[in-house]
PDB file of C-alpha atoms and ligand atoms in Angstrom:
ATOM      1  CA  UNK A 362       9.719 -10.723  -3.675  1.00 95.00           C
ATOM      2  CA  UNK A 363       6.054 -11.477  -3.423  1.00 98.00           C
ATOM      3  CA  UNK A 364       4.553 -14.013  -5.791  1.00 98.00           C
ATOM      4  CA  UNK A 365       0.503 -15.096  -5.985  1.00 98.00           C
ATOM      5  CA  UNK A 366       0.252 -18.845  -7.184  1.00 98.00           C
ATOM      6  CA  UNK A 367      -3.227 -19.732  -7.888  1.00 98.00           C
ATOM      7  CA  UNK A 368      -4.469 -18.548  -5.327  1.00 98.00           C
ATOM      8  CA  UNK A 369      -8.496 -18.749  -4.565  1.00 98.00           C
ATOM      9  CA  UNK A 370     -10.298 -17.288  -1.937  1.00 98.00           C
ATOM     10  CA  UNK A 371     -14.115 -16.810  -1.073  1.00 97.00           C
ATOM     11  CA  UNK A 372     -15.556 -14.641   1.859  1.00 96.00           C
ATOM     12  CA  UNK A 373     -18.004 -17.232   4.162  1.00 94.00           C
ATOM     13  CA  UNK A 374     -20.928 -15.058   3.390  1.00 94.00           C
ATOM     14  CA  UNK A 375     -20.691 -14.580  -0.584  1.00 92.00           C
ATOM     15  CA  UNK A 376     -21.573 -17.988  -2.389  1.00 93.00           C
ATOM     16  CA  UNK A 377     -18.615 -17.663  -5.407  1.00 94.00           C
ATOM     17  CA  UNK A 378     -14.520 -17.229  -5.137  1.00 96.00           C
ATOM     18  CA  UNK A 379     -13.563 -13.228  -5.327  1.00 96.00           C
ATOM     19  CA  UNK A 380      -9.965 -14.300  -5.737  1.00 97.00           C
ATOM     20  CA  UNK A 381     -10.128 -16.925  -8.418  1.00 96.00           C
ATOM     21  CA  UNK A 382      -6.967 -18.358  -9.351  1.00 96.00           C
ATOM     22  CA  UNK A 383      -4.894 -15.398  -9.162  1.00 97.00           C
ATOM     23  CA  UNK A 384      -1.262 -15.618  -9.936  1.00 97.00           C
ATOM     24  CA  UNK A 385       1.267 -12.565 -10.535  1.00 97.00           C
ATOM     25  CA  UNK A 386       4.385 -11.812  -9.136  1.00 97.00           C
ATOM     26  CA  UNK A 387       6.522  -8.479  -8.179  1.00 97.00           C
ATOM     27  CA  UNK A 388      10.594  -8.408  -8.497  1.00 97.00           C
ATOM     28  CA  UNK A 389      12.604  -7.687  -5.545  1.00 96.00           C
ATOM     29  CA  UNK A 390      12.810  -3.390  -4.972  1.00 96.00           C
ATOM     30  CA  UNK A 391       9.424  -2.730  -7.576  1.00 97.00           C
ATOM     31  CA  UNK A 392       7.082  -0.192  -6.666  1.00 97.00           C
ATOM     32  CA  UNK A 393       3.670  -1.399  -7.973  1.00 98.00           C
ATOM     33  CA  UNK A 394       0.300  -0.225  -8.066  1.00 98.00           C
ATOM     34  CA  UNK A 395      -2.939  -1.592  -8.057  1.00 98.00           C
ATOM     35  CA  UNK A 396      -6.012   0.031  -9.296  1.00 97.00           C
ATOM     36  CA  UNK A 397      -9.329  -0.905 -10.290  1.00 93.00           C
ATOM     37  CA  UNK A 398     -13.095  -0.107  -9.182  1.00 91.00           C
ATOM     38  CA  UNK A 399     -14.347   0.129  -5.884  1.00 91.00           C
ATOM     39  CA  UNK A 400     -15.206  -3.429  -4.349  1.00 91.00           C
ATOM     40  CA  UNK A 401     -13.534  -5.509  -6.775  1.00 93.00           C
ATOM     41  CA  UNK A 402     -11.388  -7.041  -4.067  1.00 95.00           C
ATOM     42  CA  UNK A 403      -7.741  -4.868  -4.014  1.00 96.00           C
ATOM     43  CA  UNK A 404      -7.677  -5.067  -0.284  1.00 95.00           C
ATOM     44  CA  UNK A 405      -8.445  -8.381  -0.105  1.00 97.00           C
ATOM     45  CA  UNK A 406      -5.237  -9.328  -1.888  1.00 97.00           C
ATOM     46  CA  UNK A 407      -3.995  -7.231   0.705  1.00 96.00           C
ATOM     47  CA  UNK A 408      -5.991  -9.341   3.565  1.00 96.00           C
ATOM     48  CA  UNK A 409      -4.748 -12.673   2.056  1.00 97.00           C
ATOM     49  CA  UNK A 410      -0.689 -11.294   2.071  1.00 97.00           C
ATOM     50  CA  UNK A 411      -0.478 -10.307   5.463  1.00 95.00           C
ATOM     51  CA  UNK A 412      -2.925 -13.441   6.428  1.00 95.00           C
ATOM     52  CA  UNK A 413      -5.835 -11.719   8.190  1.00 94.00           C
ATOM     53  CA  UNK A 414      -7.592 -13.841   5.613  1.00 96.00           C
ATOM     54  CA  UNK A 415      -6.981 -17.449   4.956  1.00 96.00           C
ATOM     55  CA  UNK A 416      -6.603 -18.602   1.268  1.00 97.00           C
ATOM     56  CA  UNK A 417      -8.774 -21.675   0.241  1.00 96.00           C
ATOM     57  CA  UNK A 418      -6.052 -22.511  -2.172  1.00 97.00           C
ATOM     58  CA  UNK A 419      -2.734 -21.640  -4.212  1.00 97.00           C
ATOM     59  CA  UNK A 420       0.636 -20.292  -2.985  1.00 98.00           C
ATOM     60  CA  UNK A 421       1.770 -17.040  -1.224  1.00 98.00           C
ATOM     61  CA  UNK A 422       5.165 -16.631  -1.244  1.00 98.00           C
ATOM     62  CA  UNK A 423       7.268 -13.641  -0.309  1.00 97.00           C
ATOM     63  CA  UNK A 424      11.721 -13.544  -0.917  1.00 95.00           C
ATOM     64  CA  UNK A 425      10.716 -17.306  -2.524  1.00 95.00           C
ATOM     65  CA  UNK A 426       9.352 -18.858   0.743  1.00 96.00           C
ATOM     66  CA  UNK A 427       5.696 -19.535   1.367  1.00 97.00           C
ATOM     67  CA  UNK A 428       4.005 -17.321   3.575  1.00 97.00           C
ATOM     68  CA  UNK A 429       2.407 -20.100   6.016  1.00 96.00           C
ATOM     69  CA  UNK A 430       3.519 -19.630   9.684  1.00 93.00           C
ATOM     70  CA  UNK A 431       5.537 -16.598   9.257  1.00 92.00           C
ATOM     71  CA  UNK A 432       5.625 -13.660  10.565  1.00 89.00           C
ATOM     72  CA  UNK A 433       6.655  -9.840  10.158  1.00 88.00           C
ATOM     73  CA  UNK A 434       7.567 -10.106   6.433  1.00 93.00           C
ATOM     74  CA  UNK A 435       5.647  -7.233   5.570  1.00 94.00           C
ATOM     75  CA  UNK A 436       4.144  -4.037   6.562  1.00 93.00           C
ATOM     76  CA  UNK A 437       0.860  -3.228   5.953  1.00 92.00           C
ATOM     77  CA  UNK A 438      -1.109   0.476   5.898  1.00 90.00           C
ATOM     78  CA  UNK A 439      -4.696  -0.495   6.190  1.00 88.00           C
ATOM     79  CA  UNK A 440      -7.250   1.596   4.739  1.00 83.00           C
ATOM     80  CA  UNK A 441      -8.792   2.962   7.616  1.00 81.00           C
ATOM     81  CA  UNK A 442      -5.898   4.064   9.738  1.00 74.00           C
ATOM     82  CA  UNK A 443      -6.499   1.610  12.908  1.00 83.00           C
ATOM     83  CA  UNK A 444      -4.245   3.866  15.389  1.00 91.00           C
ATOM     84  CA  UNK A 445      -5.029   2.525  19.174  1.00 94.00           C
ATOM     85  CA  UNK A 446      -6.730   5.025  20.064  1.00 94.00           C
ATOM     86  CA  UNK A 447      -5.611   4.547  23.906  1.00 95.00           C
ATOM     87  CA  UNK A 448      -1.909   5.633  22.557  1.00 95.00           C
ATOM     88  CA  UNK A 449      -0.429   8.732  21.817  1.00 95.00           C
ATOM     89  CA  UNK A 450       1.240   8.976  18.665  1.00 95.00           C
ATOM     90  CA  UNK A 451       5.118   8.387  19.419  1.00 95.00           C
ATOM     91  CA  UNK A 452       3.638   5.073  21.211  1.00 95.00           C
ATOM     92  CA  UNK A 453       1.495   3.767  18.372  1.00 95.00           C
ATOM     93  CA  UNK A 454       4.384   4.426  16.027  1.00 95.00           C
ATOM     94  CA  UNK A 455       7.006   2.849  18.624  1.00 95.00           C
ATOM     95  CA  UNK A 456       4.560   0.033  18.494  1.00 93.00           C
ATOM     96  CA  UNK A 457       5.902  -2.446  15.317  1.00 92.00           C
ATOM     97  CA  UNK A 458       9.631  -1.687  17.169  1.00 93.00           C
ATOM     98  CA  UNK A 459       8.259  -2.990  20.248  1.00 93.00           C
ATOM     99  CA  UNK A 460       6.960  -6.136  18.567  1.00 88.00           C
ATOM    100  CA  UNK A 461       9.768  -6.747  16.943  1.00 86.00           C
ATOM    101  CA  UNK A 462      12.297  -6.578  19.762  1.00 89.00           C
ATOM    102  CA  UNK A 463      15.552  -5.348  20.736  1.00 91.00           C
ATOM    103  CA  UNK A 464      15.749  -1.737  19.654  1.00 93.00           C
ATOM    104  CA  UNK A 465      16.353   0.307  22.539  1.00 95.00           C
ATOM    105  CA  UNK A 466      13.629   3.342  23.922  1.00 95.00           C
ATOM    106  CA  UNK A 467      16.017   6.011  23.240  1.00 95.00           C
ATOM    107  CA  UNK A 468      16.652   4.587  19.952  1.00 95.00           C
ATOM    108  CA  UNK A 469      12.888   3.693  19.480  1.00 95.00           C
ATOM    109  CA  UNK A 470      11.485   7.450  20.288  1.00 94.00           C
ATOM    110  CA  UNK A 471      14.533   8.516  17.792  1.00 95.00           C
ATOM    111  CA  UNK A 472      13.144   6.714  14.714  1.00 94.00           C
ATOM    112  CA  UNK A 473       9.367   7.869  15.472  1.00 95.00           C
ATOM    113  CA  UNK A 474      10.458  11.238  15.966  1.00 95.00           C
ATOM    114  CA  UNK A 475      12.475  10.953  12.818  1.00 93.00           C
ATOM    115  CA  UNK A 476       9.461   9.497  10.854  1.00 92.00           C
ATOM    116  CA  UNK A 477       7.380  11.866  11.916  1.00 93.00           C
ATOM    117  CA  UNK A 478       9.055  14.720  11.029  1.00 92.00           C
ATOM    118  CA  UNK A 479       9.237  13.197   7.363  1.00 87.00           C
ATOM    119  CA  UNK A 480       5.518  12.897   7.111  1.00 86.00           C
ATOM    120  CA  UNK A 481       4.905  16.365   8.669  1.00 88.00           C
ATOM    121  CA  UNK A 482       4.501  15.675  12.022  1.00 93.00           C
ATOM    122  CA  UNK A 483       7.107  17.219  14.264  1.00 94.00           C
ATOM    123  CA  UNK A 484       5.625  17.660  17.761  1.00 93.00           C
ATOM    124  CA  UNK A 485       2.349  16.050  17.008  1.00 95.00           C
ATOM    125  CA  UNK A 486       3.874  12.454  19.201  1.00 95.00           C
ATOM    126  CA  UNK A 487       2.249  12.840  22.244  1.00 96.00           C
ATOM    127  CA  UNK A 488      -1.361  13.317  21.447  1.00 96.00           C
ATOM    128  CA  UNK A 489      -3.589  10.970  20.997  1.00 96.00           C
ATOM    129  CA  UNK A 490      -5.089   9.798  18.151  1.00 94.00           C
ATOM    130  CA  UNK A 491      -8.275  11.777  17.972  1.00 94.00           C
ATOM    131  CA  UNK A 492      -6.690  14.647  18.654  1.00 95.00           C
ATOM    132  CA  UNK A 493      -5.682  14.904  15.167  1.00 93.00           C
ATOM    133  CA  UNK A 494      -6.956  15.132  11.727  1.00 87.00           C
ATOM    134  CA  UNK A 495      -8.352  12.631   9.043  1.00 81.00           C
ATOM    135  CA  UNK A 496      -5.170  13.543   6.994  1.00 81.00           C
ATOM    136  CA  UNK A 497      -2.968  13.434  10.002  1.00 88.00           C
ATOM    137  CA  UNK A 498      -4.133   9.948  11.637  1.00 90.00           C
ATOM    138  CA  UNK A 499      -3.474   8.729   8.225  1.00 86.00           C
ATOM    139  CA  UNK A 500       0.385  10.132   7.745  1.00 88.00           C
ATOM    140  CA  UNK A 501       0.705   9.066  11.087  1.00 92.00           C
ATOM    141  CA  UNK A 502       0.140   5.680  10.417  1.00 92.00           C
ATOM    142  CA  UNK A 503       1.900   5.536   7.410  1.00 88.00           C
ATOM    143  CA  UNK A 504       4.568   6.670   9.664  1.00 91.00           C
ATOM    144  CA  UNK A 505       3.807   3.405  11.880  1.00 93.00           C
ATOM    145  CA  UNK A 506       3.747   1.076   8.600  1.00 91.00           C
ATOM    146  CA  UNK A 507       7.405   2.343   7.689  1.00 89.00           C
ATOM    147  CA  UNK A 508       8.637   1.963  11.204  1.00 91.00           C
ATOM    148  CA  UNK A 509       8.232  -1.575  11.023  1.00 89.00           C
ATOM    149  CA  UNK A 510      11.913  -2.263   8.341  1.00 86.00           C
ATOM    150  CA  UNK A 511       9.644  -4.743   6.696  1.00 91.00           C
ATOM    151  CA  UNK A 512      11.083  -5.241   2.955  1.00 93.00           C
ATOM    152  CA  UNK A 513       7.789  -5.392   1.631  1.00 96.00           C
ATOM    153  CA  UNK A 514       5.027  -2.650   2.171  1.00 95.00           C
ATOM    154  CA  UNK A 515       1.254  -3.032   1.685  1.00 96.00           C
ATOM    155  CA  UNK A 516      -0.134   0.628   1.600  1.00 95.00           C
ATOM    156  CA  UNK A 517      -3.692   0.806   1.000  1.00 95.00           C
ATOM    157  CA  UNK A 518      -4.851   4.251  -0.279  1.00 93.00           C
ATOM    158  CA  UNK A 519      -2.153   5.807   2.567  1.00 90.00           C
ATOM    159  CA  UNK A 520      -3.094   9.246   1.289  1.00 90.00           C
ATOM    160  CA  UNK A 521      -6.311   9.299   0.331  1.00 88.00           C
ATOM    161  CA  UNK A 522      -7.247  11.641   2.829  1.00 83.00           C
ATOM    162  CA  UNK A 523      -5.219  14.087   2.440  1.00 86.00           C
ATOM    163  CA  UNK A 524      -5.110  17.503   0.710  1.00 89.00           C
ATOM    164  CA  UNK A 525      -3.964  17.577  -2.951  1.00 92.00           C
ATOM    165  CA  UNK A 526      -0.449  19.267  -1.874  1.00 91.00           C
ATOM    166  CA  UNK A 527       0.104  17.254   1.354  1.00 88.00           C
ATOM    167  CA  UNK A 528      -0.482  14.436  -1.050  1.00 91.00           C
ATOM    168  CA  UNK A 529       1.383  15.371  -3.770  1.00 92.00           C
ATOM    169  CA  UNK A 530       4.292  15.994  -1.359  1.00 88.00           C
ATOM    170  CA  UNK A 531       3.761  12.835   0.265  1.00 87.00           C
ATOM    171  CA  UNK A 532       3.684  10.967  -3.106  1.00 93.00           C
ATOM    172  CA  UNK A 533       7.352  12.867  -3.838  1.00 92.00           C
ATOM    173  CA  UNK A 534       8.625  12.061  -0.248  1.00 85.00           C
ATOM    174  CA  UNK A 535       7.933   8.387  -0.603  1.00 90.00           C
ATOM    175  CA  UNK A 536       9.162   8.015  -3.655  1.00 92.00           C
ATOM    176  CA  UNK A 537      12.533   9.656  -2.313  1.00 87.00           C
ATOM    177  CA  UNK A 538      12.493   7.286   0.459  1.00 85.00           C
ATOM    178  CA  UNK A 539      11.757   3.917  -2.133  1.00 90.00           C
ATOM    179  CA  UNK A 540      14.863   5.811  -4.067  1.00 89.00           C
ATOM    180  CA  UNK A 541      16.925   5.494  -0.921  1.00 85.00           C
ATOM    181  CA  UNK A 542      16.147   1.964   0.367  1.00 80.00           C
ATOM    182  CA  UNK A 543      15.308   0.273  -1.966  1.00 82.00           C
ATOM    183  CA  UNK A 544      11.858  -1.508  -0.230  1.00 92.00           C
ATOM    184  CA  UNK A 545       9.439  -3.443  -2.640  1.00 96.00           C
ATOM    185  CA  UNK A 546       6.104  -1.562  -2.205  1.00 96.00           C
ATOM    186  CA  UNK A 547       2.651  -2.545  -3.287  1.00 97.00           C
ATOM    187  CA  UNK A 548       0.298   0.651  -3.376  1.00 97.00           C
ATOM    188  CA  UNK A 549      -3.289   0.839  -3.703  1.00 96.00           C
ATOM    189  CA  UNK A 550      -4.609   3.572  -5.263  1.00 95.00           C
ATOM    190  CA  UNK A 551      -8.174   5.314  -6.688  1.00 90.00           C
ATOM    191  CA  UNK A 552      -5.742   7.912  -8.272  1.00 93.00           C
ATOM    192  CA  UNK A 553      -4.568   6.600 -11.930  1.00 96.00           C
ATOM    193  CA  UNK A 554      -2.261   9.687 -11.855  1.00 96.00           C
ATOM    194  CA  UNK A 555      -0.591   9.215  -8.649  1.00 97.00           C
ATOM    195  CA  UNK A 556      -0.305   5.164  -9.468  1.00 97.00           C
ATOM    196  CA  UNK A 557       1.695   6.492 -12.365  1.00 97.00           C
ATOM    197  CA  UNK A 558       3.875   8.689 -10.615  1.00 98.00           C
ATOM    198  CA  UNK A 559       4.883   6.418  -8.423  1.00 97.00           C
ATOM    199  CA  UNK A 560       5.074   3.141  -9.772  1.00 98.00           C
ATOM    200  CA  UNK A 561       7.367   1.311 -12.425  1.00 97.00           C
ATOM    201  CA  UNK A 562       4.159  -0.962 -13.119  1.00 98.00           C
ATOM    202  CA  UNK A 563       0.585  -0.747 -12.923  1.00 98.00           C
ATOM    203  CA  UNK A 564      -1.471  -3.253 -12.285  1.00 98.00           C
ATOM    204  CA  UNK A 565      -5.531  -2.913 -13.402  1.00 96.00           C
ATOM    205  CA  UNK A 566      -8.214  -5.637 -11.868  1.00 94.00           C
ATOM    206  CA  UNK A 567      -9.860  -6.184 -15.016  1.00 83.00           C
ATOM    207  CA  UNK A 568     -13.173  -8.130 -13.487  1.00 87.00           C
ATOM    208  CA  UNK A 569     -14.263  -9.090 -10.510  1.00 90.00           C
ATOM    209  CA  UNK A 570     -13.888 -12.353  -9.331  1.00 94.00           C
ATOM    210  CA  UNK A 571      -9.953 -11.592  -9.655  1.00 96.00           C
ATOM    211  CA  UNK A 572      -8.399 -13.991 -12.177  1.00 95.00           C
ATOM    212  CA  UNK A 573      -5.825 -11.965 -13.433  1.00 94.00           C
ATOM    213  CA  UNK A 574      -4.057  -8.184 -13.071  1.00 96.00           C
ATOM    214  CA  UNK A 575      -3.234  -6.808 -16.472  1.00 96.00           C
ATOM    215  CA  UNK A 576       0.038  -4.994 -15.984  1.00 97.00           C
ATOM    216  CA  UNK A 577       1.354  -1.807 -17.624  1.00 98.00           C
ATOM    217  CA  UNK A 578       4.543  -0.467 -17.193  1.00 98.00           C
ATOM    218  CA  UNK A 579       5.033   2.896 -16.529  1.00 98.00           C
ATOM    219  CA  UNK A 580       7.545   4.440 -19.615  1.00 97.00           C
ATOM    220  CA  UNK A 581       9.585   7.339 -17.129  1.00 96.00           C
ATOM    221  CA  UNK A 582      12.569   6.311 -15.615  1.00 95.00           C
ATOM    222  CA  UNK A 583      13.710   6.744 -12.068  1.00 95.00           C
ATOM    223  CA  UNK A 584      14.612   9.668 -10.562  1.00 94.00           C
ATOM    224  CA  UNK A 585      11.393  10.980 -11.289  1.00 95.00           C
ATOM    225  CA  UNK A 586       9.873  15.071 -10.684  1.00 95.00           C
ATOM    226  CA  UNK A 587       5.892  15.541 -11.658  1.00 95.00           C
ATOM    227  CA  UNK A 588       7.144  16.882 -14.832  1.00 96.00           C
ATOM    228  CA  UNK A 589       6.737  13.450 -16.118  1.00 96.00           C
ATOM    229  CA  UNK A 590       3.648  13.495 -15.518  1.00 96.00           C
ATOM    230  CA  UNK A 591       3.052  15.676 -18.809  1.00 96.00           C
ATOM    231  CA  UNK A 592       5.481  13.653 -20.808  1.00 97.00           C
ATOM    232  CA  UNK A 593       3.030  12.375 -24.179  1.00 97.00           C
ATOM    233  CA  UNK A 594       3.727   8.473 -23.436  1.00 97.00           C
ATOM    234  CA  UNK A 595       2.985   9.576 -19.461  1.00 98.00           C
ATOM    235  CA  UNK A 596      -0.675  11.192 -21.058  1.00 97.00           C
ATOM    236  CA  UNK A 597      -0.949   8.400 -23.103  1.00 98.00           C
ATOM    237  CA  UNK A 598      -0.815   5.710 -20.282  1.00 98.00           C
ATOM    238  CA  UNK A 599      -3.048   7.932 -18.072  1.00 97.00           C
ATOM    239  CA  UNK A 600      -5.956   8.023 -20.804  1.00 97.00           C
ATOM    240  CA  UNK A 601      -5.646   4.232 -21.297  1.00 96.00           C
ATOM    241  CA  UNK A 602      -6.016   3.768 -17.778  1.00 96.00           C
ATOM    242  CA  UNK A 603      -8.938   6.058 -17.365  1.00 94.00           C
ATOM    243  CA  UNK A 604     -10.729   4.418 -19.968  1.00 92.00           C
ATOM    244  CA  UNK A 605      -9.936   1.073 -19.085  1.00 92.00           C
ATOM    245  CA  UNK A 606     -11.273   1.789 -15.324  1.00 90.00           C
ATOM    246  CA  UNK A 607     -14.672   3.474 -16.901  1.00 87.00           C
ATOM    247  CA  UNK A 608     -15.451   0.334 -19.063  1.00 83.00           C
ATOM    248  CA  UNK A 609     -15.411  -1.828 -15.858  1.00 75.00           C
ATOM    249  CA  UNK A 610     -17.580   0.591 -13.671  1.00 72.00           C
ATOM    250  CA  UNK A 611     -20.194   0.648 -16.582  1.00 74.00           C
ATOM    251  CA  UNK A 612     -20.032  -3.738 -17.767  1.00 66.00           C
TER     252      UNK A 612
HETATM  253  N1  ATP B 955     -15.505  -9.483   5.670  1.00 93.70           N
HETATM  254  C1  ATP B 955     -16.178  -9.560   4.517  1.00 93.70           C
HETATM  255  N2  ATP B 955     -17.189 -10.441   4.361  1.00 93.70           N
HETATM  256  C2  ATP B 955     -17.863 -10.540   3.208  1.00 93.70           C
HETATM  257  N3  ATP B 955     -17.589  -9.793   2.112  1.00 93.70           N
HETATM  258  C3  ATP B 955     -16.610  -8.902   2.214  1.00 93.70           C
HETATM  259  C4  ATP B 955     -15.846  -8.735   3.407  1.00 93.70           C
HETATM  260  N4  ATP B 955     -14.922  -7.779   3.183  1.00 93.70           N
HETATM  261  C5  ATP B 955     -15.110  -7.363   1.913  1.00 93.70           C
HETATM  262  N5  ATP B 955     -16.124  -8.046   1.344  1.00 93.70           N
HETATM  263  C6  ATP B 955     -16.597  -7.870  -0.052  1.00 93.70           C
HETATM  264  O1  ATP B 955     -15.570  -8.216  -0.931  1.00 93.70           O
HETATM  265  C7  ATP B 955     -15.512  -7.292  -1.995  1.00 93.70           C
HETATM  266  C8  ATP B 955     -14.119  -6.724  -2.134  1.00 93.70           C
HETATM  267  O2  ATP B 955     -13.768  -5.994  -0.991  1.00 93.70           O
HETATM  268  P1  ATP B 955     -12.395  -5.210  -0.941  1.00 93.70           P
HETATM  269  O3  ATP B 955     -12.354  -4.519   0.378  1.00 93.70           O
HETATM  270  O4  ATP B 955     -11.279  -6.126  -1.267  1.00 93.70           O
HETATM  271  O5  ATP B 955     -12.599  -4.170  -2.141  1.00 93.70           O
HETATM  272  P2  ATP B 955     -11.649  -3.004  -2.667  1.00 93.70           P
HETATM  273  O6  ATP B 955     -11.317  -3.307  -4.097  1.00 93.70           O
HETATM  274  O7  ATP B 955     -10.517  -2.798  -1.739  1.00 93.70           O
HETATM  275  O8  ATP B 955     -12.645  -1.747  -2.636  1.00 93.70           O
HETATM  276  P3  ATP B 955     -12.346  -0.199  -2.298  1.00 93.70           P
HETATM  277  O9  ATP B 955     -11.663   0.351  -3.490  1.00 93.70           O
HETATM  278  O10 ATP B 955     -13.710   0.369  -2.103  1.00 93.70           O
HETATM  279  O11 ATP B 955     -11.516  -0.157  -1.079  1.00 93.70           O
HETATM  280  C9  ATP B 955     -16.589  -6.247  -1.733  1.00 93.70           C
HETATM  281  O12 ATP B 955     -17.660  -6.513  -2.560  1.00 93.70           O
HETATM  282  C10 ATP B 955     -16.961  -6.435  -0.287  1.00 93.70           C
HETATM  283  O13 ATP B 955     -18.328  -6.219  -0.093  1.00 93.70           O
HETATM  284 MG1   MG B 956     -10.034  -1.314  -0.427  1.00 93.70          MG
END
């Protein structure tokens, strides 16, 4: 579904490639997540899929076709929630509809009211944007990044700023929702335990420029409650993890 070849890439103002040659690929319908310290270029591989950033070199491809000149393949969740703040919240999340085209209003305001209900929302549609909570802007435009029916969702820390039970419900209501359609998702994450719950792999940035993602798959099958989250192999994974992350902060 989405597949790095080689691909290098070097911000203008740093003098050496933060993406070096990365290549690794995710199967149609995974949910994957990438961890690894702070500033050692996850969003950027973000950046580079969705082309806000151009790559100096290699292949992005996404359902086997490279990414150049296309549009609307995926949907992205940036870190900081970027809501226009001149909307109210039924039109920001109406907004990916409009761009797409030919959905209808009724059938637009439908689907955001839907979505927002699922994220906690209900009634919240016609304020604006500052009207609301850290946690709230941010479920609100996680509600925005679903809207779009892209098969392929970049989330970048969506819940990050939420509370630990609005998160862990969240975490349980997305995963019921990957369950159900079946979308490939690519998850950023700080939290090694919620990048377990979720995810049937795990991807660590080992170093930083990014040559390679060392991948770890996640021993709990699918359907999955938090009680697998105290499952021996589950502790196991989380400890390696942990460690792995604390060597890197400290080289
Ligand atoms: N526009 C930019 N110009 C120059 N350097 C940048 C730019 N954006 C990011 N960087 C640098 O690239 C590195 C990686 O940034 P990136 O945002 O990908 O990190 P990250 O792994 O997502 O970090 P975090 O976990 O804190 O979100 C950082 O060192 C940052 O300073
Ligand atoms: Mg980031």
């Amino acid at each position: 579904m989405l597949e790095f070849r080689n691909v290098v890439f070097q911000y203008d103002s740093e003098d050496f490639n933060i993406i070096d040659g990365l290549s690794f690929h995710l199967e149609k319908g995974e949910f994957v997540s990438v961890i690894g310290p702070s500033g050692c270029g996850k969003s950027t591989i973000f950046r580079l899929t969705n082309q806000l950033l151009p790559r100096r070199s290699g292949e992005i491809l996404v359902d086997g076709k490279s990414i150049d000149g296309r549009r609307g393949y995926c949907g992205y969740m940036p870190q900081r929630d970027l809501l226009f703040p001149w909307r109210t919240v039924n039109e920001n999340l109406r907004l990916p509809m409009e761009i797409r085209g030919g959905i209808s209003r009724a059938e637009m305001d439908k689907r955001a009211a839907e979505t927002l209900e699922h994220v906690g929302l209900a009634g919240w549609g016609d304020k604006r944007p500052e009207e609301l909570s850290g946690g709230m802007r941010q479920r609100a435009a996680f509600a925005r990044t679903l809207l779009t029916g892209s098969e392929l969702l970049l989330l970048d820390e969506p819940f990050s700023a939420l509370d630990f039970l609005t998160r862990i419900t969240m975490q349980e209501w997305l995963l019921d929702q990957w369950e159900q359609d079946s979308k490939t998702v690519l998850f950023i994450t700080h939290d090694v335990e919620e990048a377990i719950f979720l995810s049937g792999r795990v991807l660590v940035v080992e170093d930083t420029p990014i040559r390679k993602l060392h991948s770890f798959e996640v021993p709990a099958p699918y359907p999955r409650t938090r009680a697998c989250l105290t499952d021996p192999k589950m502790l196991e994974l989380r400890e390696n993890l942990i460690s792995l992350l604390r060597k890197e902060v400290q080289a």
